[in-house]
PDB file of C-alpha atoms in Angstrom:
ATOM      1  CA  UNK A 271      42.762  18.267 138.177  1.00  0.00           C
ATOM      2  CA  UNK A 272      41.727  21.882 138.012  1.00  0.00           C
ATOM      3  CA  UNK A 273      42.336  23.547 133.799  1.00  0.00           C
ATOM      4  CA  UNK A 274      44.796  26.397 133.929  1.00  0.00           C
ATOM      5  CA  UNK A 275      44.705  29.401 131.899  1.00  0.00           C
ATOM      6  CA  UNK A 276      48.036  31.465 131.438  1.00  0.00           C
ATOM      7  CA  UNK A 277      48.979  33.848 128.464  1.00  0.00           C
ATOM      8  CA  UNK A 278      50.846  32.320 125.279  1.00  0.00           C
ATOM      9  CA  UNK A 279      54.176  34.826 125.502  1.00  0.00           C
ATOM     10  CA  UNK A 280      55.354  38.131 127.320  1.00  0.00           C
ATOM     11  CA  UNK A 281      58.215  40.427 126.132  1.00  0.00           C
ATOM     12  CA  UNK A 282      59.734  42.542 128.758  1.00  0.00           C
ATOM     13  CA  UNK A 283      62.918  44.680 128.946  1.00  0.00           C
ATOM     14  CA  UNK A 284      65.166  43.873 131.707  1.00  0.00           C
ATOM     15  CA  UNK A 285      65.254  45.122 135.401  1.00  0.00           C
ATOM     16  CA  UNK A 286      61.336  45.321 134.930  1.00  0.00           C
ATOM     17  CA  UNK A 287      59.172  43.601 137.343  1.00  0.00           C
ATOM     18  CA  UNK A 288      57.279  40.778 135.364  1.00  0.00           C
ATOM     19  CA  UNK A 289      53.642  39.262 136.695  1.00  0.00           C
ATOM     20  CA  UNK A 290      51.937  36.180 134.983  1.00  0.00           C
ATOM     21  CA  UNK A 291      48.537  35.506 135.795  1.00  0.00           C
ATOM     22  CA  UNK A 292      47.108  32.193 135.940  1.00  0.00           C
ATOM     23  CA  UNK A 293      43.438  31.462 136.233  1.00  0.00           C
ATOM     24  CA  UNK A 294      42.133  28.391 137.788  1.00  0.00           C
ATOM     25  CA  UNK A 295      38.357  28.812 138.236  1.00  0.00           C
ATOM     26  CA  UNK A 296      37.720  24.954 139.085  1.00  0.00           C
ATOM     27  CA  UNK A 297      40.407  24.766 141.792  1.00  0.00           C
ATOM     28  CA  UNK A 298      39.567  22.252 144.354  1.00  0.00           C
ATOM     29  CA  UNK A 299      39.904  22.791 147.947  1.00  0.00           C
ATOM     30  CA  UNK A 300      42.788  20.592 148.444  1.00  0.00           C
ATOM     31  CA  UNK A 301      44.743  21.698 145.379  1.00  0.00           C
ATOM     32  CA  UNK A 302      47.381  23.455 145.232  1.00  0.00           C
ATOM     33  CA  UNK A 303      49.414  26.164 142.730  1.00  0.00           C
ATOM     34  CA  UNK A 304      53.046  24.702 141.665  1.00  0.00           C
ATOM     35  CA  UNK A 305      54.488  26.971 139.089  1.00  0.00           C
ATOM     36  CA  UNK A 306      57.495  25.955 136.880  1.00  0.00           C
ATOM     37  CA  UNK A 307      60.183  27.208 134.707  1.00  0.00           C
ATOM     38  CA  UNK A 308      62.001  25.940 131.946  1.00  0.00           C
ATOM     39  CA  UNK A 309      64.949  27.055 129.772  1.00  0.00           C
ATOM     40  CA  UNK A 310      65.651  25.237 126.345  1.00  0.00           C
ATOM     41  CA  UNK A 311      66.953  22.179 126.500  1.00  0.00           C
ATOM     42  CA  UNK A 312      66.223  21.792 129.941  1.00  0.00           C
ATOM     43  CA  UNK A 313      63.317  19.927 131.979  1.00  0.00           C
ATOM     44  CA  UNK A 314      61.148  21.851 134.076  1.00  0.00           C
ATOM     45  CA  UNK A 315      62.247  23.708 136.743  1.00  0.00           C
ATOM     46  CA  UNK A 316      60.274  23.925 140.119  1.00  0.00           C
ATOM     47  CA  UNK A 317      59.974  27.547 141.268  1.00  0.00           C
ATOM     48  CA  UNK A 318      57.533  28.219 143.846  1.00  0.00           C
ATOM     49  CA  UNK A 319      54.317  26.604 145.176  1.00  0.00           C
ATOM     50  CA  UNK A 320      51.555  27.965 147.398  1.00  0.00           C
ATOM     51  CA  UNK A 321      48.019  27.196 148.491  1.00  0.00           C
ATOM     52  CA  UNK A 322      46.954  30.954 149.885  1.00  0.00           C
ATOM     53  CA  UNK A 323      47.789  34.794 150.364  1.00  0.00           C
ATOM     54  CA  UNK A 324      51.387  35.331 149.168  1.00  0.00           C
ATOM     55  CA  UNK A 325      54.224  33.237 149.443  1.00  0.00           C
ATOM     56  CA  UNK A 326      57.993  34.620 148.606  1.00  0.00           C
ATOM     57  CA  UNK A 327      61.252  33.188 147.987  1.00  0.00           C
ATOM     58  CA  UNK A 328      65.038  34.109 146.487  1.00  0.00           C
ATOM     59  CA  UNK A 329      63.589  33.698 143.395  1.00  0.00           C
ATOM     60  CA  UNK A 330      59.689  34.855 142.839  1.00  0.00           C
ATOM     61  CA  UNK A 331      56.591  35.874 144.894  1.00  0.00           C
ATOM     62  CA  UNK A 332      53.369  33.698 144.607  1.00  0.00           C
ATOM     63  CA  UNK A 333      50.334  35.989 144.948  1.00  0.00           C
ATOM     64  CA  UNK A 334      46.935  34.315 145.302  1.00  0.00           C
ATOM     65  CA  UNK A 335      43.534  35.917 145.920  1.00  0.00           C
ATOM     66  CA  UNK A 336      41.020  34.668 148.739  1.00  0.00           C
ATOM     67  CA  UNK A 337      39.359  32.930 146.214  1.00  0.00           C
ATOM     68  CA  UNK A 338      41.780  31.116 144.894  1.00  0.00           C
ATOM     69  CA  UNK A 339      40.576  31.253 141.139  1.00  0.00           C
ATOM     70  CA  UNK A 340      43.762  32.952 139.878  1.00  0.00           C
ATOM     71  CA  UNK A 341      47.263  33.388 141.098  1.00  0.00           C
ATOM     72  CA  UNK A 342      50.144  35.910 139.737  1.00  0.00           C
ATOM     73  CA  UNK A 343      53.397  34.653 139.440  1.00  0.00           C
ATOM     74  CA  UNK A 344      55.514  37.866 140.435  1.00  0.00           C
ATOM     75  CA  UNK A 345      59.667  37.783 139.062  1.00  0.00           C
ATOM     76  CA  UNK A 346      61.178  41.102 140.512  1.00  0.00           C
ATOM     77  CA  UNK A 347      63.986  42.786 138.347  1.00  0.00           C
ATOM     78  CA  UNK A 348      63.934  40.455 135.634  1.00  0.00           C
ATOM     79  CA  UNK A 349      67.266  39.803 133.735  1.00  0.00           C
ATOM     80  CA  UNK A 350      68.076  38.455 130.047  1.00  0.00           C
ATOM     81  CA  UNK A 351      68.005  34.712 132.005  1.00  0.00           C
ATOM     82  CA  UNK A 352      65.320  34.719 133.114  1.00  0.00           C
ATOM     83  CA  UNK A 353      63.855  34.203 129.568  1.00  0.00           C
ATOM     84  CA  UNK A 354      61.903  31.152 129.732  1.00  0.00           C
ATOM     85  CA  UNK A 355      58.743  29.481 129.477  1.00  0.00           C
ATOM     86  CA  UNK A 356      56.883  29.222 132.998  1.00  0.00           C
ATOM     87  CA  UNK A 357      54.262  26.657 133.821  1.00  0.00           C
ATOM     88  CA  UNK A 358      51.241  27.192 136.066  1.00  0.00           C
ATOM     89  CA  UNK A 359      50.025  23.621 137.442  1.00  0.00           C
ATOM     90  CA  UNK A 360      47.074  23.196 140.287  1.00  0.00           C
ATOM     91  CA  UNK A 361      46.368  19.904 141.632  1.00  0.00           C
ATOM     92  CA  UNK A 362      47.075  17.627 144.936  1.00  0.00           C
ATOM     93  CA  UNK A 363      50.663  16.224 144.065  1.00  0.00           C
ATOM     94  CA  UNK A 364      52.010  13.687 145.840  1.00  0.00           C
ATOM     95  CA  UNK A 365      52.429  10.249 146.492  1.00  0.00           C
ATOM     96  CA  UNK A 366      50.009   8.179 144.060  1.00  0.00           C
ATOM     97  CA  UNK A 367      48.254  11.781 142.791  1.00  0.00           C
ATOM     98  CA  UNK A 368      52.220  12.477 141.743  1.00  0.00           C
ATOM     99  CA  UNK A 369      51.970  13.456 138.020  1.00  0.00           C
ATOM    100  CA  UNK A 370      52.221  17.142 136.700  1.00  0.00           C
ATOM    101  CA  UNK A 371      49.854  18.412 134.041  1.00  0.00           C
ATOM    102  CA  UNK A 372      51.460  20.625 131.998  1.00  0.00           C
ATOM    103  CA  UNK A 373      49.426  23.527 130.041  1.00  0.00           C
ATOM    104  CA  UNK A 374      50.869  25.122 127.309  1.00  0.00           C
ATOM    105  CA  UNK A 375      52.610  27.624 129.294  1.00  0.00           C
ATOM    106  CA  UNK A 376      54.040  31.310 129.292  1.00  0.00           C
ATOM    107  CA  UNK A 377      56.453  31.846 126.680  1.00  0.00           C
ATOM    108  CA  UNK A 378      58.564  35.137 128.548  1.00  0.00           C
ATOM    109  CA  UNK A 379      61.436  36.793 126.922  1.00  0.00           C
ATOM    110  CA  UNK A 380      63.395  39.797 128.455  1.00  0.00           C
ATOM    111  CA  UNK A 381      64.962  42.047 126.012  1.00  0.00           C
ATOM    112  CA  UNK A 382      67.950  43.883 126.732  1.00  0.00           C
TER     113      UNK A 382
ATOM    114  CA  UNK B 171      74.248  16.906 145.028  1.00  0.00           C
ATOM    115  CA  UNK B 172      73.880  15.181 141.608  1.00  0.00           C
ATOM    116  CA  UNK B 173      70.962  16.018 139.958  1.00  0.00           C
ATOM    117  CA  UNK B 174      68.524  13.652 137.646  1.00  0.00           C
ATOM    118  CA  UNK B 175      70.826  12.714 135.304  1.00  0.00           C
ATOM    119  CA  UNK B 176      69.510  11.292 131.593  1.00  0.00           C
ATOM    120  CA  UNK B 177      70.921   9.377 128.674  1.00  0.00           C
ATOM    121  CA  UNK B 178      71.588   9.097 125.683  1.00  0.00           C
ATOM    122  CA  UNK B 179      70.964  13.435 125.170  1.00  0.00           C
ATOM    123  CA  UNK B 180      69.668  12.654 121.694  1.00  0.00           C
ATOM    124  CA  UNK B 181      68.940   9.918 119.823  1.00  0.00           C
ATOM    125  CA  UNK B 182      68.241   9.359 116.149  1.00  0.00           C
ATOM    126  CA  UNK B 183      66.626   6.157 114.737  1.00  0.00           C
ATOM    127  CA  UNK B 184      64.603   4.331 111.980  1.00  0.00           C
ATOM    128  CA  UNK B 185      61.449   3.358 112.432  1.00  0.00           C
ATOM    129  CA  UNK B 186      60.809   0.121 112.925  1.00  0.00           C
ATOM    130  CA  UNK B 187      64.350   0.350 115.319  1.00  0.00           C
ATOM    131  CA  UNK B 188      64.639  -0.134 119.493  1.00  0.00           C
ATOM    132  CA  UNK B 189      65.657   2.607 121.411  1.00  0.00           C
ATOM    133  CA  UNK B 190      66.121   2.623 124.873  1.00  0.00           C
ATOM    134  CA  UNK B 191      66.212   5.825 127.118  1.00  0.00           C
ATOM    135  CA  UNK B 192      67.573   5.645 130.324  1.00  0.00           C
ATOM    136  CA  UNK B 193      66.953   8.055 133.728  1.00  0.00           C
ATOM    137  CA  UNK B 194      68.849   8.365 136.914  1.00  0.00           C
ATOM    138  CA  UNK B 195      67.147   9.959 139.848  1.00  0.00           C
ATOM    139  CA  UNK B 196      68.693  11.638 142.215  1.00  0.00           C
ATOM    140  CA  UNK B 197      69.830   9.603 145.098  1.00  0.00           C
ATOM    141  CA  UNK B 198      67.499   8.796 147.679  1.00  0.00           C
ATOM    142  CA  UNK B 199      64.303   9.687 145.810  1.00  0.00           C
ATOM    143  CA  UNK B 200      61.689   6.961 145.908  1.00  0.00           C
ATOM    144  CA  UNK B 201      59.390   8.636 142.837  1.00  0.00           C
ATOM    145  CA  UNK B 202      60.287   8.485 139.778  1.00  0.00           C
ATOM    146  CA  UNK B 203      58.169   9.575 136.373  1.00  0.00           C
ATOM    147  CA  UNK B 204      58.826   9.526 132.741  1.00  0.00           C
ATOM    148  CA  UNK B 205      56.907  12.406 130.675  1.00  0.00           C
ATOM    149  CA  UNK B 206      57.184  13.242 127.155  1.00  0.00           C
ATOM    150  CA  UNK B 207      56.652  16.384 124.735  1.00  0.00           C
ATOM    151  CA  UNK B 208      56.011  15.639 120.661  1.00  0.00           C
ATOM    152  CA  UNK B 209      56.341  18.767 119.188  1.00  0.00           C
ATOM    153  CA  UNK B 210      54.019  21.573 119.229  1.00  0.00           C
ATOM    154  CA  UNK B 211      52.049  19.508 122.497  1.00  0.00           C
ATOM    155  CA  UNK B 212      52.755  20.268 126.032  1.00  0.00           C
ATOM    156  CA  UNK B 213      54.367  18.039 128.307  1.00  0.00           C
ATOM    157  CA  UNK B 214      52.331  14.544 129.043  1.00  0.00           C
ATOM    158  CA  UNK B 215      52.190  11.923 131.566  1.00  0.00           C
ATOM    159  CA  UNK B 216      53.566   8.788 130.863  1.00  0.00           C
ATOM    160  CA  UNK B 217      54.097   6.820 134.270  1.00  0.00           C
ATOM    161  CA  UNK B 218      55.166   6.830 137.896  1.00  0.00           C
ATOM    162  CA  UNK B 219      57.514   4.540 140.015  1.00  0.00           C
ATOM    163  CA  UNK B 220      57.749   4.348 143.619  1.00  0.00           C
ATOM    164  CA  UNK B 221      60.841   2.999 143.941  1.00  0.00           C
ATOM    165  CA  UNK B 222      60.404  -0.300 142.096  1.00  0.00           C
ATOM    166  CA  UNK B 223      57.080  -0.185 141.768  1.00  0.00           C
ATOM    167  CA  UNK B 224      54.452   0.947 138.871  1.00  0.00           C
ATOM    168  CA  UNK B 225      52.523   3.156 140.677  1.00  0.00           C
ATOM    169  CA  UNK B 226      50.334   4.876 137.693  1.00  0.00           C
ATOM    170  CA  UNK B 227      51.066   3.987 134.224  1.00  0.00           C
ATOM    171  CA  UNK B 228      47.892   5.881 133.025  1.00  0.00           C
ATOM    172  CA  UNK B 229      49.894   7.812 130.425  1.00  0.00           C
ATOM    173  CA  UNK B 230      51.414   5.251 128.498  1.00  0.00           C
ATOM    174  CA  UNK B 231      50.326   5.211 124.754  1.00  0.00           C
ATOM    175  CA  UNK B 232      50.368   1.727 123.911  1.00  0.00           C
ATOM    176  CA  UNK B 233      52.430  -1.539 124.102  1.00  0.00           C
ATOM    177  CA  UNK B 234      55.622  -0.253 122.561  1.00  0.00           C
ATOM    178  CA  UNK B 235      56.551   1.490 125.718  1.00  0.00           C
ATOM    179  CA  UNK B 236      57.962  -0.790 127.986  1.00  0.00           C
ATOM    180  CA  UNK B 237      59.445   0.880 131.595  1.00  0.00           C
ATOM    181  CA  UNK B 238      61.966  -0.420 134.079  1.00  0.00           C
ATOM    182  CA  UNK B 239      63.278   0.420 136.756  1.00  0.00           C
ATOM    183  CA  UNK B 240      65.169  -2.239 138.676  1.00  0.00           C
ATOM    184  CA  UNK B 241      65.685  -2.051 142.663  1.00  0.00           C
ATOM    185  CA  UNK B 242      63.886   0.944 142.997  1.00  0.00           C
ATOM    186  CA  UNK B 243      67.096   2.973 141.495  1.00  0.00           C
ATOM    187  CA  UNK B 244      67.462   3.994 137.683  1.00  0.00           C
ATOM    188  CA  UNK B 245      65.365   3.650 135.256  1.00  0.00           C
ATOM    189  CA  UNK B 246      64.947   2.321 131.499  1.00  0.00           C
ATOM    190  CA  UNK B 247      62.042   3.049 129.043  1.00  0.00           C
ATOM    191  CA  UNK B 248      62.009   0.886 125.536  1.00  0.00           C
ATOM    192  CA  UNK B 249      60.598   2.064 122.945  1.00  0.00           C
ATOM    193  CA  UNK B 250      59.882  -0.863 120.659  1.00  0.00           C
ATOM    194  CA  UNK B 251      59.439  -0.746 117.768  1.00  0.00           C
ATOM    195  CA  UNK B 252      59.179   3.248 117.345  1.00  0.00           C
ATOM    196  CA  UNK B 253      57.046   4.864 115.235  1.00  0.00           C
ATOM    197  CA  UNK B 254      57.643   8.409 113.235  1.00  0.00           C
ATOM    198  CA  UNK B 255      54.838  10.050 115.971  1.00  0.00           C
ATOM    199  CA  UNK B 256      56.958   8.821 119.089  1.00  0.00           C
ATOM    200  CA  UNK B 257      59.611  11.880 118.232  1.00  0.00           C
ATOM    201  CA  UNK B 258      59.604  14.563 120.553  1.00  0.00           C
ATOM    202  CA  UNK B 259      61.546  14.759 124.233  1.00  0.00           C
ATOM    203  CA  UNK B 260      61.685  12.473 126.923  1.00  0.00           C
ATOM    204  CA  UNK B 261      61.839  13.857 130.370  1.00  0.00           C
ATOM    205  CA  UNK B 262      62.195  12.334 133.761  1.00  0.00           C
ATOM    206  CA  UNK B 263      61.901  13.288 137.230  1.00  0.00           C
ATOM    207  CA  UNK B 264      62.095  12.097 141.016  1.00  0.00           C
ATOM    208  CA  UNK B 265      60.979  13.721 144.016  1.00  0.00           C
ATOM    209  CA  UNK B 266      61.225  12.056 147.742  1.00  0.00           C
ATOM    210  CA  UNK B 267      58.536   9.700 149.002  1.00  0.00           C
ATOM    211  CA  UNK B 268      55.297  11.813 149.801  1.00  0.00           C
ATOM    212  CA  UNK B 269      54.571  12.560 153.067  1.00  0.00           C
ATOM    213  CA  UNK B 270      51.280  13.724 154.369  1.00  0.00           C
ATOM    214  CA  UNK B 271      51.045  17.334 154.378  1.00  0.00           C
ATOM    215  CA  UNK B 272      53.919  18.228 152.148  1.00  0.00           C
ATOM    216  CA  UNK B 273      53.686  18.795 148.457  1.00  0.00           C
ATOM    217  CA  UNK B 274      56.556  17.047 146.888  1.00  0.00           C
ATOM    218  CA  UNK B 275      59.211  19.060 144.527  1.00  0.00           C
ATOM    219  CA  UNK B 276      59.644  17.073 141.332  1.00  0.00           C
ATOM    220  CA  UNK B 277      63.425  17.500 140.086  1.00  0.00           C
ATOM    221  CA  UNK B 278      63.834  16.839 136.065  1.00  0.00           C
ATOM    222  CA  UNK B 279      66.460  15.811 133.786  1.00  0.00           C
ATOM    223  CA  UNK B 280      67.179  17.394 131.455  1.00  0.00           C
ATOM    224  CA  UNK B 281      65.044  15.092 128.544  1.00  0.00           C
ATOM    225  CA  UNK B 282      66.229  13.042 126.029  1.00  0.00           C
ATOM    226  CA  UNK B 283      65.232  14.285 122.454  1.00  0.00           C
ATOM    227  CA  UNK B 284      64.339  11.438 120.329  1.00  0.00           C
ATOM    228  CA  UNK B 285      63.783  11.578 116.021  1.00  0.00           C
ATOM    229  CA  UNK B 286      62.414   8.238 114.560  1.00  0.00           C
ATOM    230  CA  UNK B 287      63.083   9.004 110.728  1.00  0.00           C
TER     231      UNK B 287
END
C-alpha cells in the first residue's frame, strides 16, 4: 500500500477555509484516497474518498491532481468542531484487501 | 441506525490478568476488524472477519490475542495474559460485504482504552 505524507498539525481561526495536502508519490493505479477524521475519544471517522479530479460532499471537497501523487483535503468555513485529527489513507480497500493503514495524521485545531 | 457499539469503554488491569474486549458491528455488516493504537503510534492492524470467518489476521502480535466472533455477529478479543506494552486503545469497525467496484466505508467504535499496570 502506497506511504502517505501529511503535515503533523494546523491551527486555523474559524470560518477560514482549511486545505491538507497529502502526498502519495507511489500510488498504484487501482488505489484509491480515503481520508478520515477523528475527534478524541472517538474512532475514526470516514469523510470522503475519491480516485480522480474533485469529488464534493456536505462535508469536504477531495481535490486530486491528474497525477494522482497528492490530494488536498478541502473543509470550507471551518468551525471550533471541526478540530480534529484527519487521516489520509491510499490503497484498494475492500473485501480481503479490507484493512486501513493509518499514518500519523493531521493534528487541526480551529481557534476561535 | 445503531452504530458499532464497544465495551467495556475502559479497562484497567494487572499484568499477568485476562481482559476481554468486546465489539458489536452494526447490523448487517459482514466485515468486521479490530485495530489498536499504544500511545504515541498510529493506529495498527490487528485482524479482519467476514462474518465468522478470519479473513486476515496479519496484524496480530503474538499468541496472547485470541479473537472471536461467533455466527458472524459480535465480536470478542482476549487478551491473555496482558503485558504492560498491550496498553493503548482498541478500536473496531464493520463495513458491508465488498462488492466489486465499490470501496467499502469502514464505521468505528468508539475504542476501548485499555492500562495493564
Amino acid at each position: 500500500l502506497a506511504k502517505t505524507t501529511q503535515p503533523i498539525s494546523m491551527d486555523s481561526y474559524e470560518g477560514q477555509e482549511v486545505n491538507i495536502t497529502c502526498s502519495h508519490n507511489n500510488i498504484a493505479t487501482n488505489d484509491y484516497i480515503t481520508w478520515y477524521q477523528q475527534f478524541p475519544s472517538q474512532g475514526p471517522r470516514f469523510i470522503i474518498q475519491g480516485y480522480k479530479t474533485k469529488v464534493t460532499n456536505e462535508v469536504a471537497s477531495l481535490f486530486i491532481p491528474a497525477d494522482r501523487k497528492s490530494s488536498t483535503l478541502s473543509l470550507p468555513r471551518v468551525s471550533l468542531s471541526d478540530t480534529a485529527v484527519y487521516y489520509c489513507l491510499v490503497g484498494l480497500y475492500g473485501g480481503s484487501q479490507g484493512n486501513l493503514i493509518f499514518g500519523k495524521g493531521t493534528k487541526l485545531s480551529v481557534k476561535p | 441506525e445503531a452504530g458499532v457499539t464497544q465495551f467495556p469503554s475502559h479497562s484497567v488491569i494487572e499484568k499477568g490478568q485476562t481482559v476481554t474486549l468486546r465489539c458489536d458491528p452494526i447490523s448487517g455488516h459482514d466485515n468486521l476488524y479490530w485495530y489498536r493504537r499504544v500511545m504515541g503510534k498510529e493506529i495498527k492492524f490487528l485482524l479482519h472477519f467476514v462474518k465468522e470467518s478470519k479473513q486476515d489476521e496479519s496484524g496480530m502480535p503474538n499468541n496472547r490475542f485470541l479473537a472471536e466472533r461467533t455466527g458472524g455477529t459480535y465480536s470478542t478479543l482476549k487478551v491473555q495474559p496482558a503485558e504492560l506494552e498491550d496498553s493503548g486503545v482498541y478500536f473496531c469497525a464493520s463495513s458491508q460485504i465488498f462488492r466489486t467496484g465499490i470501496q467499502e466505508t469502514q464505521y468505528f467504535g468508539p475504542g476501548t482504552r485499555l492500562l495493564v499496570l
